[in-house]
């Protein structure tokens, strides 16, 4: 049996639904239900506070981090789980700035996810030492790498279009310019092969609830290059990043290596779900996932272009520069997406006019792609989107 038919059977996919939004929230791994249930029943329920030792809750952030490390080309002991991605962005940026103190510019790009830019802005205000955030167009980032840049902070795969930066080349260029590099892997982890060690990246962060399928509110991860992990002084210096949390020392002393990037109490229940999801990831090879993702993406683009000429492809044509998502634009994109969802094909909408579809080989096959394209075709051809009800904006789009 094809490995991806096997993995598909390991997810709960609601009857009649074609799910192309796993880039935003992955579906439920069937085993996660029993795993979380068992955690509640046998660990929280029976062990109470002794679970921190008996069930290994305290070691879980590093243990789970190691499982994610494999998917992003990081050595064991360099990744730890906790908090949300926005927090991890702040933490990585504060640490990187402190490691490169003489310079004033944080360089990002205008396509970055707003939260990353907001966190940078907030940190700049807190530090109040004349730092500046620059966010040129993604294609112009390399040209802005000069001797003022302290940190290059980029999201590898654009959350809207799927455009993918060349991680290796930009990391090399940034290092040559004397800057440190932070990669946000929100749309890379579990989507494309990543080689953090091979690229010599300084920091990386990402979330687990998108391609990795940990469920809503699943914890983020942070990677720190081993050469920095013993140097950085965490700005969010919480007790669980302390060398000896249970010494209750009034002074902060950073913990060993990556452990210092922990902040407070980890989300143990949520990590039980993530561990069940990672059992599925253990079965596959990222190169095979990538090959299937390209195959399905190319099929989707070809079908939509053929059947829906009103939609414009806004993702890169060259699969080598595209992540694992495909986007189209249309002035009525929001209404079209609502019509599509009402017919059981779930993607999402990103302002101002983008219809976005995640391509996730673990549970999406070519039949799903064909069904999605033909449903979209019907909606466009019969103008089924042209209803007031489909124009009412929900809180989450
Ligand atoms: C999804 C995403 C986030 C979300 O951050 P949370 O704190 O987990 O809500 C942040 N940055 C990028 C680049 C994202 O794609």
Coordinates of C-alpha atoms and ligand atoms in Angstrom, one line a residue:
X1 CA 0.0 0.0 0.0
X2 CA 1.2 3.5 -0.8
X3 CA 2.6 5.1 2.3
X4 CA 0.3 8.1 1.9
X5 CA -2.8 6.0 1.6
X6 CA -1.7 4.5 5.0
X7 CA -1.1 7.9 6.6
X8 CA -4.4 9.2 5.2
X9 CA -6.3 6.4 7.0
X10 CA -4.7 7.7 10.3
X11 CA -6.6 11.0 10.2
X12 CA -10.2 11.7 11.0
X13 CA -11.5 13.5 7.9
X14 CA -15.2 14.4 8.2
X15 CA -17.6 12.7 5.7
X16 CA -18.1 14.6 2.5
X17 CA -15.3 17.1 3.2
X18 CA -12.3 17.8 1.1
X19 CA -9.8 19.5 3.3
X20 CA -7.3 21.9 1.8
X21 CA -6.6 24.0 4.8
X22 CA -4.1 21.9 6.7
X23 CA -1.6 24.8 6.3
X24 CA -3.7 26.7 8.7
X25 CA -5.0 24.0 11.1
X26 CA -4.1 20.3 10.5
X27 CA -6.9 17.7 10.9
X28 CA -7.3 15.3 13.9
X29 CA -5.0 12.3 14.0
X30 CA -7.3 9.5 15.0
X31 CA -4.7 8.3 17.6
X32 CA -4.6 11.7 19.2
X33 CA -8.1 11.2 20.7
X34 CA -7.1 8.1 22.6
X35 CA -3.7 9.6 23.4
X36 CA -5.2 12.7 25.0
X37 CA -7.9 10.5 26.7
X38 CA -5.2 8.3 28.2
X39 CA -3.2 11.3 29.3
X40 CA -6.3 12.7 31.1
X41 CA -7.4 9.4 32.6
X42 CA -4.1 7.7 33.5
X43 CA -1.8 10.7 34.1
X44 CA -3.6 13.8 35.2
X45 CA -6.5 11.7 36.7
X46 CA -4.4 9.1 38.6
X47 CA -1.0 10.6 39.1
X48 CA -2.0 14.2 39.9
X49 CA 1.1 16.3 40.5
X50 CA 3.4 13.2 40.6
X51 CA 2.9 13.1 36.8
X52 CA 5.6 15.8 36.4
X53 CA 8.1 13.1 37.4
X54 CA 6.3 9.8 36.8
X55 CA 4.9 10.6 33.4
X56 CA 7.9 12.7 32.3
X57 CA 5.9 15.9 31.8
X58 CA 8.9 18.0 32.7
X59 CA 11.1 16.4 30.0
X60 CA 8.5 16.5 27.3
X61 CA 9.3 19.9 25.7
X62 CA 12.8 18.7 24.8
X63 CA 11.8 15.2 24.0
X64 CA 9.1 16.4 21.6
X65 CA 11.5 19.0 20.3
X66 CA 13.9 16.3 19.2
X67 CA 11.2 14.6 17.2
X68 CA 10.5 17.8 15.4
X69 CA 14.3 18.4 14.9
X70 CA 14.4 15.5 12.5
X71 CA 11.8 17.2 10.2
X72 CA 13.8 20.5 10.1
X73 CA 17.3 19.2 9.8
X74 CA 18.3 20.2 13.3
X75 CA 20.5 18.1 15.6
X76 CA 19.0 16.5 18.7
X77 CA 19.1 18.7 21.7
X78 CA 18.7 21.9 19.7
X79 CA 14.8 22.3 19.7
X80 CA 12.4 22.9 22.5
X81 CA 8.6 23.2 22.6
X82 CA 6.5 25.8 24.3
X83 CA 4.3 29.0 24.1
X84 CA 3.0 30.2 20.8
X85 CA 4.9 31.1 17.7
X86 CA 4.5 34.9 18.3
X87 CA 6.2 34.5 21.7
X88 CA 9.0 32.4 20.1
X89 CA 9.6 35.1 17.5
X90 CA 10.0 37.6 20.2
X91 CA 12.3 35.4 22.1
X92 CA 14.5 34.5 19.1
X93 CA 14.7 38.2 18.1
X94 CA 15.6 39.5 21.5
X95 CA 18.4 36.9 21.8
X96 CA 19.8 37.5 18.3
X97 CA 19.8 41.3 18.9
X98 CA 21.8 40.8 22.1
X99 CA 24.3 38.6 20.3
X100 CA 24.9 41.3 17.7
X101 CA 24.8 44.5 19.8
X102 CA 26.5 47.0 17.6
X103 CA 23.9 47.2 14.8
X104 CA 20.5 48.8 14.6
X105 CA 18.5 47.2 11.9
X106 CA 16.1 44.2 11.9
X107 CA 15.6 43.2 8.3
X108 CA 12.5 41.3 7.3
X109 CA 10.2 41.5 4.3
X110 CA 6.8 43.0 3.5
X111 CA 5.3 39.6 2.9
X112 CA 6.0 38.4 6.4
X113 CA 3.1 37.3 8.6
X114 CA 2.0 40.5 10.5
X115 CA 2.4 38.9 13.9
X116 CA 6.2 38.6 13.3
X117 CA 6.4 42.2 12.3
X118 CA 4.3 43.3 15.2
X119 CA 6.4 41.4 17.7
X120 CA 9.5 43.0 16.3
X121 CA 7.9 46.4 16.6
X122 CA 6.9 45.8 20.2
X123 CA 10.4 44.6 21.1
X124 CA 12.0 47.7 19.5
X125 CA 9.8 49.9 21.6
X126 CA 10.6 47.9 24.8
X127 CA 14.4 48.0 24.1
X128 CA 14.2 51.7 23.2
X129 CA 17.8 51.9 21.9
X130 CA 17.2 53.2 18.4
X131 CA 16.5 49.9 16.6
X132 CA 14.7 50.0 13.3
X133 CA 12.6 47.4 11.4
X134 CA 13.0 47.4 7.6
X135 CA 10.6 45.3 5.5
X136 CA 11.3 45.7 1.8
X137 CA 9.7 43.5 -0.9
X138 CA 10.7 39.9 -0.6
X139 CA 12.8 40.0 -3.8
X140 CA 14.8 42.9 -2.5
X141 CA 15.8 41.5 0.9
X142 CA 19.3 40.4 -0.2
X143 CA 20.1 43.9 -1.6
X144 CA 19.3 45.4 1.9
X145 CA 21.9 43.3 3.7
X146 CA 24.4 45.9 4.7
X147 CA 26.6 46.6 7.7
X148 CA 23.7 48.1 9.7
X149 CA 21.7 44.8 9.8
X150 CA 21.9 43.1 13.1
X151 CA 19.3 40.4 12.3
X152 CA 17.6 39.0 9.2
X153 CA 14.2 37.7 10.3
X154 CA 12.2 36.0 7.5
X155 CA 9.4 33.5 7.1
X156 CA 10.7 31.1 4.6
X157 CA 7.3 30.4 2.9
X158 CA 5.0 33.3 2.3
X159 CA 1.7 32.6 4.2
X160 CA -0.4 34.0 1.3
X161 CA 1.3 33.1 -2.0
X162 CA 3.5 30.2 -0.9
X163 CA 6.6 32.0 -2.4
X164 CA 9.7 30.4 -0.8
X165 CA 12.9 32.1 0.1
X166 CA 16.2 30.4 -0.6
X167 CA 17.2 29.6 3.0
X168 CA 20.7 28.6 2.3
X169 CA 21.7 31.5 0.0
X170 CA 20.1 34.1 2.2
X171 CA 21.6 32.7 5.4
X172 CA 25.0 32.7 3.7
X173 CA 24.6 36.3 2.4
X174 CA 23.4 37.5 5.9
X175 CA 26.4 35.9 7.6
X176 CA 28.8 37.4 5.0
X177 CA 27.2 40.8 5.9
X178 CA 27.7 40.2 9.6
X179 CA 24.1 39.6 10.5
X180 CA 22.4 36.8 12.4
X181 CA 19.5 34.9 10.8
X182 CA 16.1 33.8 12.2
X183 CA 13.9 31.6 10.1
X184 CA 10.2 31.3 10.8
X185 CA 9.2 27.8 9.6
X186 CA 5.4 28.2 10.2
X187 CA 4.7 27.1 6.6
X188 CA 7.9 25.0 6.2
X189 CA 7.9 22.5 9.0
X190 CA 6.1 19.4 7.6
X191 CA 5.6 21.2 4.3
X192 CA 9.1 21.2 2.7
X193 CA 12.4 19.6 3.6
X194 CA 14.4 22.0 5.8
X195 CA 18.1 21.7 6.6
X196 CA 18.8 24.1 9.4
X197 CA 22.2 22.6 10.3
X198 CA 23.3 22.5 6.7
X199 CA 22.3 26.1 6.2
X200 CA 24.0 27.1 9.5
X201 CA 20.9 29.0 10.6
X202 CA 21.2 30.8 13.9
X203 CA 17.6 30.6 15.1
X204 CA 14.4 29.1 13.8
X205 CA 10.9 29.1 15.1
X206 CA 7.6 27.5 14.0
X207 CA 4.2 26.2 15.0
X208 CA 2.9 22.7 15.4
X209 CA -0.8 23.2 14.6
X210 CA -0.4 23.8 10.9
X211 CA 1.3 21.1 8.8
X212 CA 2.3 19.2 11.9
X213 CA -1.3 18.6 13.0
X214 CA -1.1 19.1 16.8
X215 CA -4.6 20.7 17.0
X216 CA -5.7 24.3 17.8
X217 CA -3.5 25.9 20.3
X218 CA -0.6 23.4 19.9
X219 CA 2.7 24.7 21.2
X220 CA 5.4 26.3 19.1
X221 CA 9.0 25.3 18.7
X222 CA 12.3 27.1 18.8
X223 CA 15.7 26.1 17.5
X224 CA 18.9 27.7 18.6
X225 CA 22.2 26.9 16.9
X226 CA 24.2 24.9 19.4
X227 CA 27.0 27.4 19.2
X228 CA 24.6 30.1 20.5
X229 CA 22.6 28.0 22.8
X230 CA 25.1 28.3 25.6
X231 CA 25.6 32.1 25.0
X232 CA 22.1 33.5 24.7
X233 CA 20.5 35.2 27.7
X234 CA 16.7 34.7 27.3
X235 CA 14.7 37.9 27.4
X236 CA 11.7 35.9 28.6
X237 CA 13.5 34.5 31.5
X238 CA 10.9 32.3 33.1
X239 CA 11.5 29.9 35.8
X240 CA 11.4 26.7 33.7
X241 CA 14.4 28.1 31.6
X242 CA 16.3 28.5 34.9
X243 CA 19.3 26.2 35.5
X244 CA 17.5 24.9 38.6
X245 CA 13.8 25.8 38.7
X246 CA 13.3 24.0 41.9
X247 CA 16.1 25.8 43.7
X248 CA 13.8 28.8 43.7
X249 CA 16.8 31.0 43.5
X250 CA 15.9 34.7 43.5
X251 CA 18.4 35.3 40.7
X252 CA 18.0 34.0 37.2
X253 CA 20.7 31.7 35.8
X254 CA 20.0 30.3 32.3
X255 CA 19.5 26.6 32.0
X256 CA 21.7 24.2 30.0
X257 CA 21.6 24.9 26.3
X258 CA 18.2 24.9 24.6
X259 CA 16.5 24.3 27.9
X260 CA 16.9 28.0 28.7
X261 CA 14.4 28.9 25.9
X262 CA 11.6 27.4 28.0
X263 CA 9.5 30.0 29.8
X264 CA 6.7 28.6 32.0
X265 CA 4.6 25.5 32.5
X266 CA 4.3 23.5 29.2
X267 CA 0.9 22.6 27.6
X268 CA 1.1 18.9 28.6
X269 CA -2.3 17.9 27.3
X270 CA -1.8 19.5 23.9
X271 CA 1.6 17.8 23.6
X272 CA 0.0 14.5 24.0
X273 CA -2.0 15.2 20.8
X274 CA 1.2 16.4 19.1
X275 CA 3.0 13.2 20.0
X276 CA 0.3 11.2 18.3
X277 CA 0.7 13.4 15.3
X278 CA 4.4 12.9 15.3
X279 CA 4.0 9.1 15.3
X280 CA 2.6 9.6 11.8
X281 CA 5.4 11.9 10.7
X282 CA 7.8 9.2 11.9
X283 CA 6.5 7.0 9.1
X284 CA 7.4 9.3 6.2
X285 CA 10.4 10.9 4.6
X286 CA 10.3 14.7 4.0
X287 CA 11.7 14.2 0.4
X288 CA 8.8 11.9 -0.4
X289 CA 6.3 14.3 1.1
X290 CA 7.8 17.1 -1.0
X291 CA 7.7 15.1 -4.2
X292 CA 4.0 14.2 -3.6
X293 CA 3.2 17.8 -2.7
X294 CA 4.6 19.1 -5.9
X295 CA 2.7 16.5 -7.9
X296 CA -0.6 17.5 -6.3
X297 CA 0.1 21.2 -6.5
X298 CA 0.9 21.0 -10.2
X299 CA -2.2 19.1 -10.8
X300 CA -4.4 21.6 -8.9
X301 CA -2.9 24.6 -10.7
X302 CA -3.3 23.0 -14.1
X303 CA -6.9 22.0 -13.4
X304 CA -7.9 25.4 -12.0
X305 CA -6.2 27.3 -14.8
X306 CA -8.0 25.1 -17.4
X307 CA -11.4 25.3 -15.8
X308 CA -11.5 28.7 -14.0
X309 CA -9.8 31.3 -16.2
X310 CA -11.3 34.1 -14.0
X311 CA -8.9 33.1 -11.2
X312 CA -5.3 34.3 -11.3
X313 CA -2.5 32.1 -10.0
X314 CA -0.5 34.2 -7.5
X315 CA 1.8 31.4 -6.3
X316 CA 5.2 31.0 -8.0
X317 CA 5.0 28.7 -11.2
X318 CA 8.3 27.1 -10.4
X319 CA 7.7 24.4 -7.8
X320 CA 11.2 24.9 -6.6
X321 CA 10.3 28.3 -5.3
X322 CA 6.9 27.4 -4.0
X323 CA 6.0 25.9 -0.6
X324 CA 3.2 23.4 0.0
X325 CA 0.3 25.7 -0.8
X326 CA -1.3 27.2 -3.8
X327 CA -3.1 30.6 -4.0
X328 CA -5.3 32.3 -6.6
X329 CA -6.7 35.8 -6.6
X330 CA -10.1 37.1 -7.5
X331 CA -11.9 40.4 -6.4
X332 CA -14.7 38.2 -5.0
X333 CA -12.3 35.8 -3.4
X334 CA -14.1 35.8 0.0
X335 CA -17.5 35.0 -1.4
X336 CA -16.0 32.3 -3.7
X337 CA -14.3 30.7 -0.7
X338 CA -17.6 30.7 1.3
X339 CA -19.4 29.1 -1.6
X340 CA -16.7 26.5 -1.9
X341 CA -16.8 25.7 1.8
X342 CA -20.6 25.3 1.7
X343 CA -20.0 22.6 -0.9
X344 CA -17.6 20.7 1.4
X345 CA -14.3 21.9 0.0
X346 CA -12.4 23.8 2.7
X347 CA -9.6 26.3 1.9
X348 CA -9.3 29.7 3.3
X349 CA -9.3 33.4 2.3
X350 CA -6.5 35.9 3.0
X351 CA -7.2 39.6 2.5
X352 CA -7.4 41.4 0.2
X353 CA -8.4 38.9 -2.5
X354 CA -6.6 35.5 -2.1
X355 CA -8.1 32.0 -2.1
X356 CA -5.5 29.8 -0.4
X357 CA -5.2 26.0 -0.5
X358 CA -2.8 23.9 1.6
X359 CA -1.4 20.8 -0.1
X360 CA -0.8 18.1 2.5
X361 CA 0.1 14.7 1.2
X362 CA -0.3 13.0 4.5
X363 CA -4.0 13.0 4.0
X364 CA -4.8 14.6 0.6
X365 CA -4.7 12.6 -2.6
X366 CA -5.3 13.3 -6.3
X367 CA -9.1 12.6 -6.0
X368 CA -9.4 15.4 -3.4
X369 CA -7.6 17.7 -5.8
X370 CA -9.8 16.8 -8.7
X371 CA -13.0 17.2 -6.6
X372 CA -11.8 20.6 -5.3
X373 CA -11.0 21.8 -8.8
X374 CA -14.3 20.6 -10.3
X375 CA -16.3 22.1 -7.4
X376 CA -14.5 25.4 -7.9
X377 CA -15.3 25.2 -11.6
X378 CA -19.0 24.7 -11.0
X379 CA -19.1 27.7 -8.5
X380 CA -17.4 30.0 -11.0
X381 CA -19.3 28.8 -14.1
X382 CA -22.7 29.1 -12.4
X383 CA -21.8 32.2 -10.3
X384 CA -22.9 30.3 -7.2
X385 CA -20.7 32.6 -5.1
X386 CA -22.8 35.7 -6.0
X387 CA -25.0 35.7 -2.9
X388 CA -25.1 38.3 -0.1
X389 CA -24.8 35.6 2.6
X390 CA -21.3 34.7 1.2
X391 CA -20.1 38.2 1.6
X392 CA -20.7 38.4 5.3
X393 CA -17.2 38.3 6.9
X394 CA -16.7 36.0 9.9
X395 CA -14.3 36.7 12.6
X396 CA -11.8 34.2 11.4
X397 CA -11.4 34.0 7.6
Ligands
LIG1 C1 0.6 31.1 11.8 C2 1.7 32.1 12.0 C3 1.9 32.7 13.2 C4 0.9 32.5 14.3 O1 1.5 32.8 15.6 P1 0.8 32.2 16.9 O2 1.4 33.0 18.0 O3 1.0 30.7 16.9 O4 -0.7 32.5 16.8 C5 3.0 33.6 13.3 N1 3.9 33.8 12.3 C6 3.7 33.1 11.1 C7 4.7 33.4 10.0 C8 2.7 32.3 10.9 O5 2.5 31.7 9.7

